[in-house]
Amino acid sequence: YRIVLVNSAGTASVLTITGLGTAINQPAALALDGAGNLYIADWGNNRVVKVTPAGAGYVVGTGSYPLSAGGVTGVAVDSSGNVYVADRTANHIVMVAASGAASLVNLTGLTLSNPQGVAVDGSDNLYIADSGHRRIVVLTTAGVASVVQTPGQTLGSILYGVTTDASGNVYAVDWSNNRITKVNVSGAALSFAHTAIGATSADSPKTATVTNLGNEPLVFSAEPSYTAEFPQNTSDTNLCS
């Protein structure tokens, strides 16, 4: 029923919020924007509360998309001031633009089940803890939705939250398995032109030289130039794309 603030000196205090007619009730998640405003997923009151650095509290309006009872489990803010709210009961994410206009986040080709948390990375990509489907969904700023792969790990049936770090790694709160799952996605995503065996791609300043082609995928690190070495496979005449 309260938010505890620990300042840089290590002193703890209860956050004072002025101007709210109803006090917060069972807050489920927090987010901060670039201006220092705090956003609270006020689960018990089916709302999101914005608290200014001066301590003034306001209810964030969601227009035609009222938040469900017991549904407000996550909140995040991007660099433009757009607020994202996870409504687990309605199985969707509500976005409130900086202008105040509300809409549903469009995840073309994907549906959500019991979304428990949301986060925004440094590039404003949106991550969703899609608990009912045991997965993390990412929505890029270009509007492309996909599932974050978790090689070697199976997420549990209750994912209480998700966050990212400055390098773009993703962390999921896997409540069912009593652990935090980290997905390392900090490696640069690189694409190269169609390149034949023995040739070097024309992708300056990044280049890839294919010396042998086997049955393994090409994996490159974030360096200025790349050389791919593979087991000899003389029967493979395919080109490298």
PDB file of C-alpha atoms in Angstrom:
ATOM      1  CA  TYR A   1       0.000   0.000   0.000  1.00  0.00           C
ATOM      2  CA  ARG A   2       3.027   2.265  -0.271  1.00  0.00           C
ATOM      3  CA  ILE A   3       6.165   3.005  -2.240  1.00  0.00           C
ATOM      4  CA  VAL A   4       9.465   3.050  -0.351  1.00  0.00           C
ATOM      5  CA  LEU A   5      12.106   5.465  -1.648  1.00  0.00           C
ATOM      6  CA  VAL A   6      15.776   4.822  -0.913  1.00  0.00           C
ATOM      7  CA  ASN A   7      17.847   7.895  -1.796  1.00  0.00           C
ATOM      8  CA  SER A   8      21.431   7.963  -3.024  1.00  0.00           C
ATOM      9  CA  ALA A   9      22.662   8.285   0.575  1.00  0.00           C
ATOM     10  CA  GLY A  10      20.930   5.027   1.506  1.00  0.00           C
ATOM     11  CA  THR A  11      18.158   6.658   3.556  1.00  0.00           C
ATOM     12  CA  ALA A  12      14.729   5.041   3.192  1.00  0.00           C
ATOM     13  CA  SER A  13      11.386   6.804   3.426  1.00  0.00           C
ATOM     14  CA  VAL A  14       7.785   6.302   2.361  1.00  0.00           C
ATOM     15  CA  LEU A  15       6.958   8.218  -0.815  1.00  0.00           C
ATOM     16  CA  THR A  16       4.436  10.975  -0.169  1.00  0.00           C
ATOM     17  CA  ILE A  17       1.876  11.411  -2.948  1.00  0.00           C
ATOM     18  CA  THR A  18      -0.361  14.464  -2.860  1.00  0.00           C
ATOM     19  CA  GLY A  19      -3.546  15.185  -4.793  1.00  0.00           C
ATOM     20  CA  LEU A  20      -4.938  11.658  -5.076  1.00  0.00           C
ATOM     21  CA  GLY A  21      -8.493  11.170  -3.883  1.00  0.00           C
ATOM     22  CA  THR A  22      -7.821   7.478  -3.238  1.00  0.00           C
ATOM     23  CA  ALA A  23      -4.519   6.203  -1.883  1.00  0.00           C
ATOM     24  CA  ILE A  24      -2.632   3.599  -3.867  1.00  0.00           C
ATOM     25  CA  ASN A  25      -3.680   0.025  -3.146  1.00  0.00           C
ATOM     26  CA  GLN A  26      -1.416  -2.986  -3.738  1.00  0.00           C
ATOM     27  CA  PRO A  27       0.991  -1.413  -6.241  1.00  0.00           C
ATOM     28  CA  ALA A  28       2.344  -4.048  -8.624  1.00  0.00           C
ATOM     29  CA  ALA A  29       5.032  -2.326 -10.711  1.00  0.00           C
ATOM     30  CA  LEU A  30       6.982   0.910 -11.186  1.00  0.00           C
ATOM     31  CA  ALA A  31       8.555   2.842 -14.043  1.00  0.00           C
ATOM     32  CA  LEU A  32      10.420   6.137 -14.383  1.00  0.00           C
ATOM     33  CA  ASP A  33      10.527   8.485 -17.350  1.00  0.00           C
ATOM     34  CA  GLY A  34      13.386  10.723 -18.429  1.00  0.00           C
ATOM     35  CA  ALA A  35      12.000  13.685 -16.502  1.00  0.00           C
ATOM     36  CA  GLY A  36      11.945  11.823 -13.194  1.00  0.00           C
ATOM     37  CA  ASN A  37       8.204  11.190 -13.105  1.00  0.00           C
ATOM     38  CA  LEU A  38       7.264   7.925 -11.398  1.00  0.00           C
ATOM     39  CA  TYR A  39       4.543   5.669 -12.784  1.00  0.00           C
ATOM     40  CA  ILE A  40       2.822   3.179 -10.490  1.00  0.00           C
ATOM     41  CA  ALA A  41       0.759   0.193 -11.603  1.00  0.00           C
ATOM     42  CA  ASP A  42      -1.916   0.629  -8.911  1.00  0.00           C
ATOM     43  CA  TRP A  43      -3.287  -2.898  -9.107  1.00  0.00           C
ATOM     44  CA  GLY A  44      -5.840  -2.576  -6.323  1.00  0.00           C
ATOM     45  CA  ASN A  45      -7.432   0.514  -7.871  1.00  0.00           C
ATOM     46  CA  ASN A  46      -7.307  -0.614 -11.528  1.00  0.00           C
ATOM     47  CA  ARG A  47      -5.262   2.375 -12.637  1.00  0.00           C
ATOM     48  CA  VAL A  48      -1.833   3.843 -13.290  1.00  0.00           C
ATOM     49  CA  VAL A  49      -0.708   6.754 -11.138  1.00  0.00           C
ATOM     50  CA  LYS A  50       1.864   9.320 -12.260  1.00  0.00           C
ATOM     51  CA  VAL A  51       3.857  11.051  -9.536  1.00  0.00           C
ATOM     52  CA  THR A  52       5.897  14.133 -10.400  1.00  0.00           C
ATOM     53  CA  PRO A  53       9.299  14.825  -8.800  1.00  0.00           C
ATOM     54  CA  ALA A  54       7.452  17.304  -6.568  1.00  0.00           C
ATOM     55  CA  GLY A  55       5.196  14.512  -5.265  1.00  0.00           C
ATOM     56  CA  ALA A  56       1.974  15.465  -7.045  1.00  0.00           C
ATOM     57  CA  GLY A  57      -0.089  12.439  -8.070  1.00  0.00           C
ATOM     58  CA  TYR A  58      -2.298  12.097 -11.143  1.00  0.00           C
ATOM     59  CA  VAL A  59      -4.288   9.223 -12.594  1.00  0.00           C
ATOM     60  CA  VAL A  60      -3.206   8.361 -16.131  1.00  0.00           C
ATOM     61  CA  GLY A  61      -6.306   8.278 -18.310  1.00  0.00           C
ATOM     62  CA  THR A  62      -6.814   5.337 -20.652  1.00  0.00           C
ATOM     63  CA  GLY A  63      -9.738   6.711 -22.657  1.00  0.00           C
ATOM     64  CA  SER A  64     -11.824   4.035 -24.339  1.00  0.00           C
ATOM     65  CA  TYR A  65      -9.710   1.285 -22.791  1.00  0.00           C
ATOM     66  CA  PRO A  66     -10.543   1.153 -19.077  1.00  0.00           C
ATOM     67  CA  LEU A  67      -8.175  -1.043 -17.115  1.00  0.00           C
ATOM     68  CA  SER A  68      -9.572  -4.299 -15.763  1.00  0.00           C
ATOM     69  CA  ALA A  69     -10.133  -5.129 -12.116  1.00  0.00           C
ATOM     70  CA  GLY A  70      -7.045  -6.949 -10.920  1.00  0.00           C
ATOM     71  CA  GLY A  71      -5.456  -6.529 -14.319  1.00  0.00           C
ATOM     72  CA  VAL A  72      -2.860  -3.775 -13.951  1.00  0.00           C
ATOM     73  CA  THR A  73       0.361  -5.710 -13.460  1.00  0.00           C
ATOM     74  CA  GLY A  74       2.978  -3.778 -15.408  1.00  0.00           C
ATOM     75  CA  VAL A  75       3.908  -0.305 -16.601  1.00  0.00           C
ATOM     76  CA  ALA A  76       6.704   1.127 -18.734  1.00  0.00           C
ATOM     77  CA  VAL A  77       7.550   4.462 -20.375  1.00  0.00           C
ATOM     78  CA  ASP A  78       9.537   5.106 -23.548  1.00  0.00           C
ATOM     79  CA  SER A  79      11.794   8.038 -24.382  1.00  0.00           C
ATOM     80  CA  SER A  80       8.916   9.951 -25.997  1.00  0.00           C
ATOM     81  CA  GLY A  81       6.790   9.756 -22.857  1.00  0.00           C
ATOM     82  CA  ASN A  82       4.417   7.081 -24.136  1.00  0.00           C
ATOM     83  CA  VAL A  83       3.133   4.891 -21.290  1.00  0.00           C
ATOM     84  CA  TYR A  84       2.526   1.164 -21.714  1.00  0.00           C
ATOM     85  CA  VAL A  85       0.242  -0.702 -19.314  1.00  0.00           C
ATOM     86  CA  ALA A  86      -0.035  -4.488 -19.064  1.00  0.00           C
ATOM     87  CA  ASP A  87      -3.654  -5.512 -18.462  1.00  0.00           C
ATOM     88  CA  ARG A  88      -3.425  -9.215 -17.718  1.00  0.00           C
ATOM     89  CA  THR A  89      -7.194  -9.682 -17.381  1.00  0.00           C
ATOM     90  CA  ALA A  90      -7.949  -8.203 -20.799  1.00  0.00           C
ATOM     91  CA  ASN A  91      -4.889  -9.882 -22.359  1.00  0.00           C
ATOM     92  CA  HIS A  92      -3.606  -6.724 -23.988  1.00  0.00           C
ATOM     93  CA  ILE A  93      -1.281  -3.758 -23.597  1.00  0.00           C
ATOM     94  CA  VAL A  94      -2.711  -0.253 -23.461  1.00  0.00           C
ATOM     95  CA  MET A  95      -0.537   2.568 -24.751  1.00  0.00           C
ATOM     96  CA  VAL A  96      -1.172   6.111 -23.575  1.00  0.00           C
ATOM     97  CA  ALA A  97       0.673   8.525 -25.842  1.00  0.00           C
ATOM     98  CA  ALA A  98       2.399  11.595 -24.475  1.00  0.00           C
ATOM     99  CA  SER A  99      -0.530  13.564 -25.933  1.00  0.00           C
ATOM    100  CA  GLY A 100      -2.929  11.583 -23.721  1.00  0.00           C
ATOM    101  CA  ALA A 101      -4.493   9.545 -26.529  1.00  0.00           C
ATOM    102  CA  ALA A 102      -4.971   5.880 -25.625  1.00  0.00           C
ATOM    103  CA  SER A 103      -4.857   2.853 -27.920  1.00  0.00           C
ATOM    104  CA  LEU A 104      -4.160  -0.867 -27.863  1.00  0.00           C
ATOM    105  CA  VAL A 105      -0.692  -2.055 -28.826  1.00  0.00           C
ATOM    106  CA  ASN A 106      -0.884  -3.940 -32.103  1.00  0.00           C
ATOM    107  CA  LEU A 107       1.083  -7.199 -32.107  1.00  0.00           C
ATOM    108  CA  THR A 108       0.476  -8.339 -35.655  1.00  0.00           C
ATOM    109  CA  GLY A 109       0.443 -12.133 -35.797  1.00  0.00           C
ATOM    110  CA  LEU A 110       0.711 -12.620 -32.028  1.00  0.00           C
ATOM    111  CA  THR A 111      -1.795 -12.702 -29.187  1.00  0.00           C
ATOM    112  CA  LEU A 112      -1.145 -12.341 -25.462  1.00  0.00           C
ATOM    113  CA  SER A 113      -2.279 -14.435 -22.530  1.00  0.00           C
ATOM    114  CA  ASN A 114      -1.995 -13.061 -19.008  1.00  0.00           C
ATOM    115  CA  PRO A 115       0.693 -10.432 -19.737  1.00  0.00           C
ATOM    116  CA  GLN A 116       2.306  -9.692 -16.380  1.00  0.00           C
ATOM    117  CA  GLY A 117       4.901  -7.061 -17.153  1.00  0.00           C
ATOM    118  CA  VAL A 118       6.298  -4.660 -19.729  1.00  0.00           C
ATOM    119  CA  ALA A 119       9.633  -2.937 -20.290  1.00  0.00           C
ATOM    120  CA  VAL A 120      11.184  -0.597 -22.845  1.00  0.00           C
ATOM    121  CA  ASP A 121      14.844  -0.792 -23.865  1.00  0.00           C
ATOM    122  CA  GLY A 122      17.180   2.030 -24.821  1.00  0.00           C
ATOM    123  CA  SER A 123      15.969   1.904 -28.428  1.00  0.00           C
ATOM    124  CA  ASP A 124      12.296   2.055 -27.370  1.00  0.00           C
ATOM    125  CA  ASN A 125      11.559  -1.557 -28.283  1.00  0.00           C
ATOM    126  CA  LEU A 126       8.773  -2.924 -26.090  1.00  0.00           C
ATOM    127  CA  TYR A 127       9.165  -6.212 -24.193  1.00  0.00           C
ATOM    128  CA  ILE A 128       6.190  -8.074 -22.748  1.00  0.00           C
ATOM    129  CA  ALA A 129       6.166 -10.895 -20.195  1.00  0.00           C
ATOM    130  CA  ASP A 130       3.542 -13.043 -21.929  1.00  0.00           C
ATOM    131  CA  SER A 131       3.008 -15.266 -18.926  1.00  0.00           C
ATOM    132  CA  GLY A 132       0.181 -17.424 -20.228  1.00  0.00           C
ATOM    133  CA  HIS A 133       2.277 -18.436 -23.228  1.00  0.00           C
ATOM    134  CA  ARG A 134       5.512 -18.849 -21.209  1.00  0.00           C
ATOM    135  CA  ARG A 135       7.446 -16.421 -23.366  1.00  0.00           C
ATOM    136  CA  ILE A 136       8.764 -12.916 -23.820  1.00  0.00           C
ATOM    137  CA  VAL A 137       7.430 -10.934 -26.764  1.00  0.00           C
ATOM    138  CA  VAL A 138       9.294  -7.999 -28.274  1.00  0.00           C
ATOM    139  CA  LEU A 139       7.736  -5.272 -30.414  1.00  0.00           C
ATOM    140  CA  THR A 140      10.220  -3.165 -32.347  1.00  0.00           C
ATOM    141  CA  THR A 141       9.779   0.508 -33.090  1.00  0.00           C
ATOM    142  CA  ALA A 142       9.073  -0.549 -36.681  1.00  0.00           C
ATOM    143  CA  GLY A 143       5.999  -2.417 -35.432  1.00  0.00           C
ATOM    144  CA  VAL A 144       7.378  -5.937 -35.870  1.00  0.00           C
ATOM    145  CA  ALA A 145       6.400  -8.389 -33.111  1.00  0.00           C
ATOM    146  CA  SER A 146       8.315 -11.581 -32.394  1.00  0.00           C
ATOM    147  CA  VAL A 147       9.122 -14.024 -29.610  1.00  0.00           C
ATOM    148  CA  VAL A 148      12.435 -13.662 -27.780  1.00  0.00           C
ATOM    149  CA  GLN A 149      14.253 -16.971 -28.033  1.00  0.00           C
ATOM    150  CA  THR A 150      15.605 -18.496 -24.806  1.00  0.00           C
ATOM    151  CA  PRO A 151      18.056 -21.197 -25.958  1.00  0.00           C
ATOM    152  CA  GLY A 152      18.375 -24.031 -23.456  1.00  0.00           C
ATOM    153  CA  GLN A 153      15.807 -22.538 -21.085  1.00  0.00           C
ATOM    154  CA  THR A 154      12.080 -23.166 -20.759  1.00  0.00           C
ATOM    155  CA  LEU A 155      10.239 -20.356 -19.034  1.00  0.00           C
ATOM    156  CA  GLY A 156       7.678 -21.192 -16.371  1.00  0.00           C
ATOM    157  CA  SER A 157       3.942 -20.585 -16.440  1.00  0.00           C
ATOM    158  CA  ILE A 158       4.128 -17.452 -14.275  1.00  0.00           C
ATOM    159  CA  LEU A 159       6.357 -14.648 -15.528  1.00  0.00           C
ATOM    160  CA  TYR A 160       5.997 -11.716 -13.180  1.00  0.00           C
ATOM    161  CA  GLY A 161       8.109  -9.202 -15.036  1.00  0.00           C
ATOM    162  CA  VAL A 162      10.697  -8.348 -17.651  1.00  0.00           C
ATOM    163  CA  THR A 163      13.429  -5.748 -17.967  1.00  0.00           C
ATOM    164  CA  THR A 164      16.464  -4.951 -20.111  1.00  0.00           C
ATOM    165  CA  ASP A 165      19.919  -3.564 -19.415  1.00  0.00           C
ATOM    166  CA  ALA A 166      22.015  -0.969 -21.225  1.00  0.00           C
ATOM    167  CA  SER A 167      23.510  -3.643 -23.490  1.00  0.00           C
ATOM    168  CA  GLY A 168      20.109  -4.915 -24.605  1.00  0.00           C
ATOM    169  CA  ASN A 169      20.139  -8.134 -22.585  1.00  0.00           C
ATOM    170  CA  VAL A 170      16.694  -9.246 -21.444  1.00  0.00           C
ATOM    171  CA  TYR A 171      15.838 -10.478 -17.938  1.00  0.00           C
ATOM    172  CA  ALA A 172      12.636 -12.374 -17.136  1.00  0.00           C
ATOM    173  CA  VAL A 173      11.250 -12.923 -13.633  1.00  0.00           C
ATOM    174  CA  ASP A 174      10.440 -16.645 -13.769  1.00  0.00           C
ATOM    175  CA  TRP A 175       8.377 -17.009 -10.605  1.00  0.00           C
ATOM    176  CA  SER A 176       7.383 -20.601 -11.315  1.00  0.00           C
ATOM    177  CA  ASN A 177      11.009 -21.750 -11.427  1.00  0.00           C
ATOM    178  CA  ASN A 178      12.285 -19.435  -8.652  1.00  0.00           C
ATOM    179  CA  ARG A 179      14.853 -17.821 -10.896  1.00  0.00           C
ATOM    180  CA  ILE A 180      15.747 -14.934 -13.170  1.00  0.00           C
ATOM    181  CA  THR A 181      16.357 -15.927 -16.783  1.00  0.00           C
ATOM    182  CA  LYS A 182      18.799 -13.779 -18.743  1.00  0.00           C
ATOM    183  CA  VAL A 183      18.734 -13.698 -22.530  1.00  0.00           C
ATOM    184  CA  ASN A 184      21.942 -12.367 -23.996  1.00  0.00           C
ATOM    185  CA  VAL A 185      20.987 -10.410 -27.090  1.00  0.00           C
ATOM    186  CA  SER A 186      23.762  -7.848 -26.918  1.00  0.00           C
ATOM    187  CA  GLY A 187      25.571  -9.177 -29.987  1.00  0.00           C
ATOM    188  CA  ALA A 188      25.211  -6.961 -33.036  1.00  0.00           C
ATOM    189  CA  ALA A 189      22.716  -8.123 -35.638  1.00  0.00           C
ATOM    190  CA  LEU A 190      24.603  -8.079 -38.919  1.00  0.00           C
ATOM    191  CA  SER A 191      23.441  -8.815 -42.441  1.00  0.00           C
ATOM    192  CA  PHE A 192      25.622  -9.505 -45.453  1.00  0.00           C
ATOM    193  CA  ALA A 193      25.074  -9.635 -49.181  1.00  0.00           C
ATOM    194  CA  HIS A 194      24.881 -12.952 -51.063  1.00  0.00           C
ATOM    195  CA  THR A 195      28.492 -14.208 -50.898  1.00  0.00           C
ATOM    196  CA  ALA A 196      30.089 -17.133 -52.713  1.00  0.00           C
ATOM    197  CA  ILE A 197      32.688 -19.508 -51.244  1.00  0.00           C
ATOM    198  CA  GLY A 198      36.109 -17.873 -51.260  1.00  0.00           C
ATOM    199  CA  ALA A 199      34.683 -14.401 -51.826  1.00  0.00           C
ATOM    200  CA  THR A 200      34.378 -11.378 -49.580  1.00  0.00           C
ATOM    201  CA  SER A 201      31.039  -9.600 -49.234  1.00  0.00           C
ATOM    202  CA  ALA A 202      30.731  -6.039 -50.480  1.00  0.00           C
ATOM    203  CA  ASP A 203      29.252  -4.590 -47.307  1.00  0.00           C
ATOM    204  CA  SER A 204      31.866  -1.967 -46.408  1.00  0.00           C
ATOM    205  CA  PRO A 205      32.847  -1.143 -43.747  1.00  0.00           C
ATOM    206  CA  LYS A 206      31.758  -4.556 -42.451  1.00  0.00           C
ATOM    207  CA  THR A 207      32.866  -7.532 -44.525  1.00  0.00           C
ATOM    208  CA  ALA A 208      32.609 -11.299 -44.322  1.00  0.00           C
ATOM    209  CA  THR A 209      35.001 -13.718 -46.002  1.00  0.00           C
ATOM    210  CA  VAL A 210      33.746 -17.273 -46.496  1.00  0.00           C
ATOM    211  CA  THR A 211      36.645 -19.735 -46.645  1.00  0.00           C
ATOM    212  CA  ASN A 212      34.694 -22.987 -46.304  1.00  0.00           C
ATOM    213  CA  LEU A 213      31.006 -23.730 -46.157  1.00  0.00           C
ATOM    214  CA  GLY A 214      29.608 -26.534 -44.023  1.00  0.00           C
ATOM    215  CA  ASN A 215      26.262 -27.219 -42.457  1.00  0.00           C
ATOM    216  CA  GLU A 216      26.659 -24.703 -39.632  1.00  0.00           C
ATOM    217  CA  PRO A 217      25.091 -21.230 -39.442  1.00  0.00           C
ATOM    218  CA  LEU A 218      27.279 -18.174 -39.785  1.00  0.00           C
ATOM    219  CA  VAL A 219      27.753 -16.301 -36.531  1.00  0.00           C
ATOM    220  CA  PHE A 220      29.687 -13.038 -36.453  1.00  0.00           C
ATOM    221  CA  SER A 221      30.844 -10.843 -33.598  1.00  0.00           C
ATOM    222  CA  ALA A 222      30.714  -7.063 -33.593  1.00  0.00           C
ATOM    223  CA  GLU A 223      34.125  -6.350 -35.120  1.00  0.00           C
ATOM    224  CA  PRO A 224      35.071  -4.359 -38.223  1.00  0.00           C
ATOM    225  CA  SER A 225      35.808  -7.487 -40.278  1.00  0.00           C
ATOM    226  CA  TYR A 226      34.828 -11.132 -40.022  1.00  0.00           C
ATOM    227  CA  THR A 227      36.287 -14.419 -41.207  1.00  0.00           C
ATOM    228  CA  ALA A 228      34.118 -17.526 -41.123  1.00  0.00           C
ATOM    229  CA  GLU A 229      35.900 -20.883 -40.767  1.00  0.00           C
ATOM    230  CA  PHE A 230      33.882 -24.081 -41.241  1.00  0.00           C
ATOM    231  CA  PRO A 231      34.576 -27.806 -41.637  1.00  0.00           C
ATOM    232  CA  GLN A 232      35.412 -28.746 -45.199  1.00  0.00           C
ATOM    233  CA  ASN A 233      32.366 -29.882 -47.142  1.00  0.00           C
ATOM    234  CA  THR A 234      33.312 -30.361 -50.776  1.00  0.00           C
ATOM    235  CA  SER A 235      29.903 -31.672 -51.739  1.00  0.00           C
ATOM    236  CA  ASP A 236      28.135 -28.456 -50.725  1.00  0.00           C
ATOM    237  CA  THR A 237      27.884 -26.058 -53.635  1.00  0.00           C
ATOM    238  CA  ASN A 238      25.370 -23.715 -52.025  1.00  0.00           C
ATOM    239  CA  LEU A 239      26.132 -20.029 -51.722  1.00  0.00           C
ATOM    240  CA  CYS A 240      26.218 -18.207 -48.408  1.00  0.00           C
ATOM    241  CA  SER A 241      23.428 -15.673 -47.905  1.00  0.00           C
TER     242      SER A 241
END
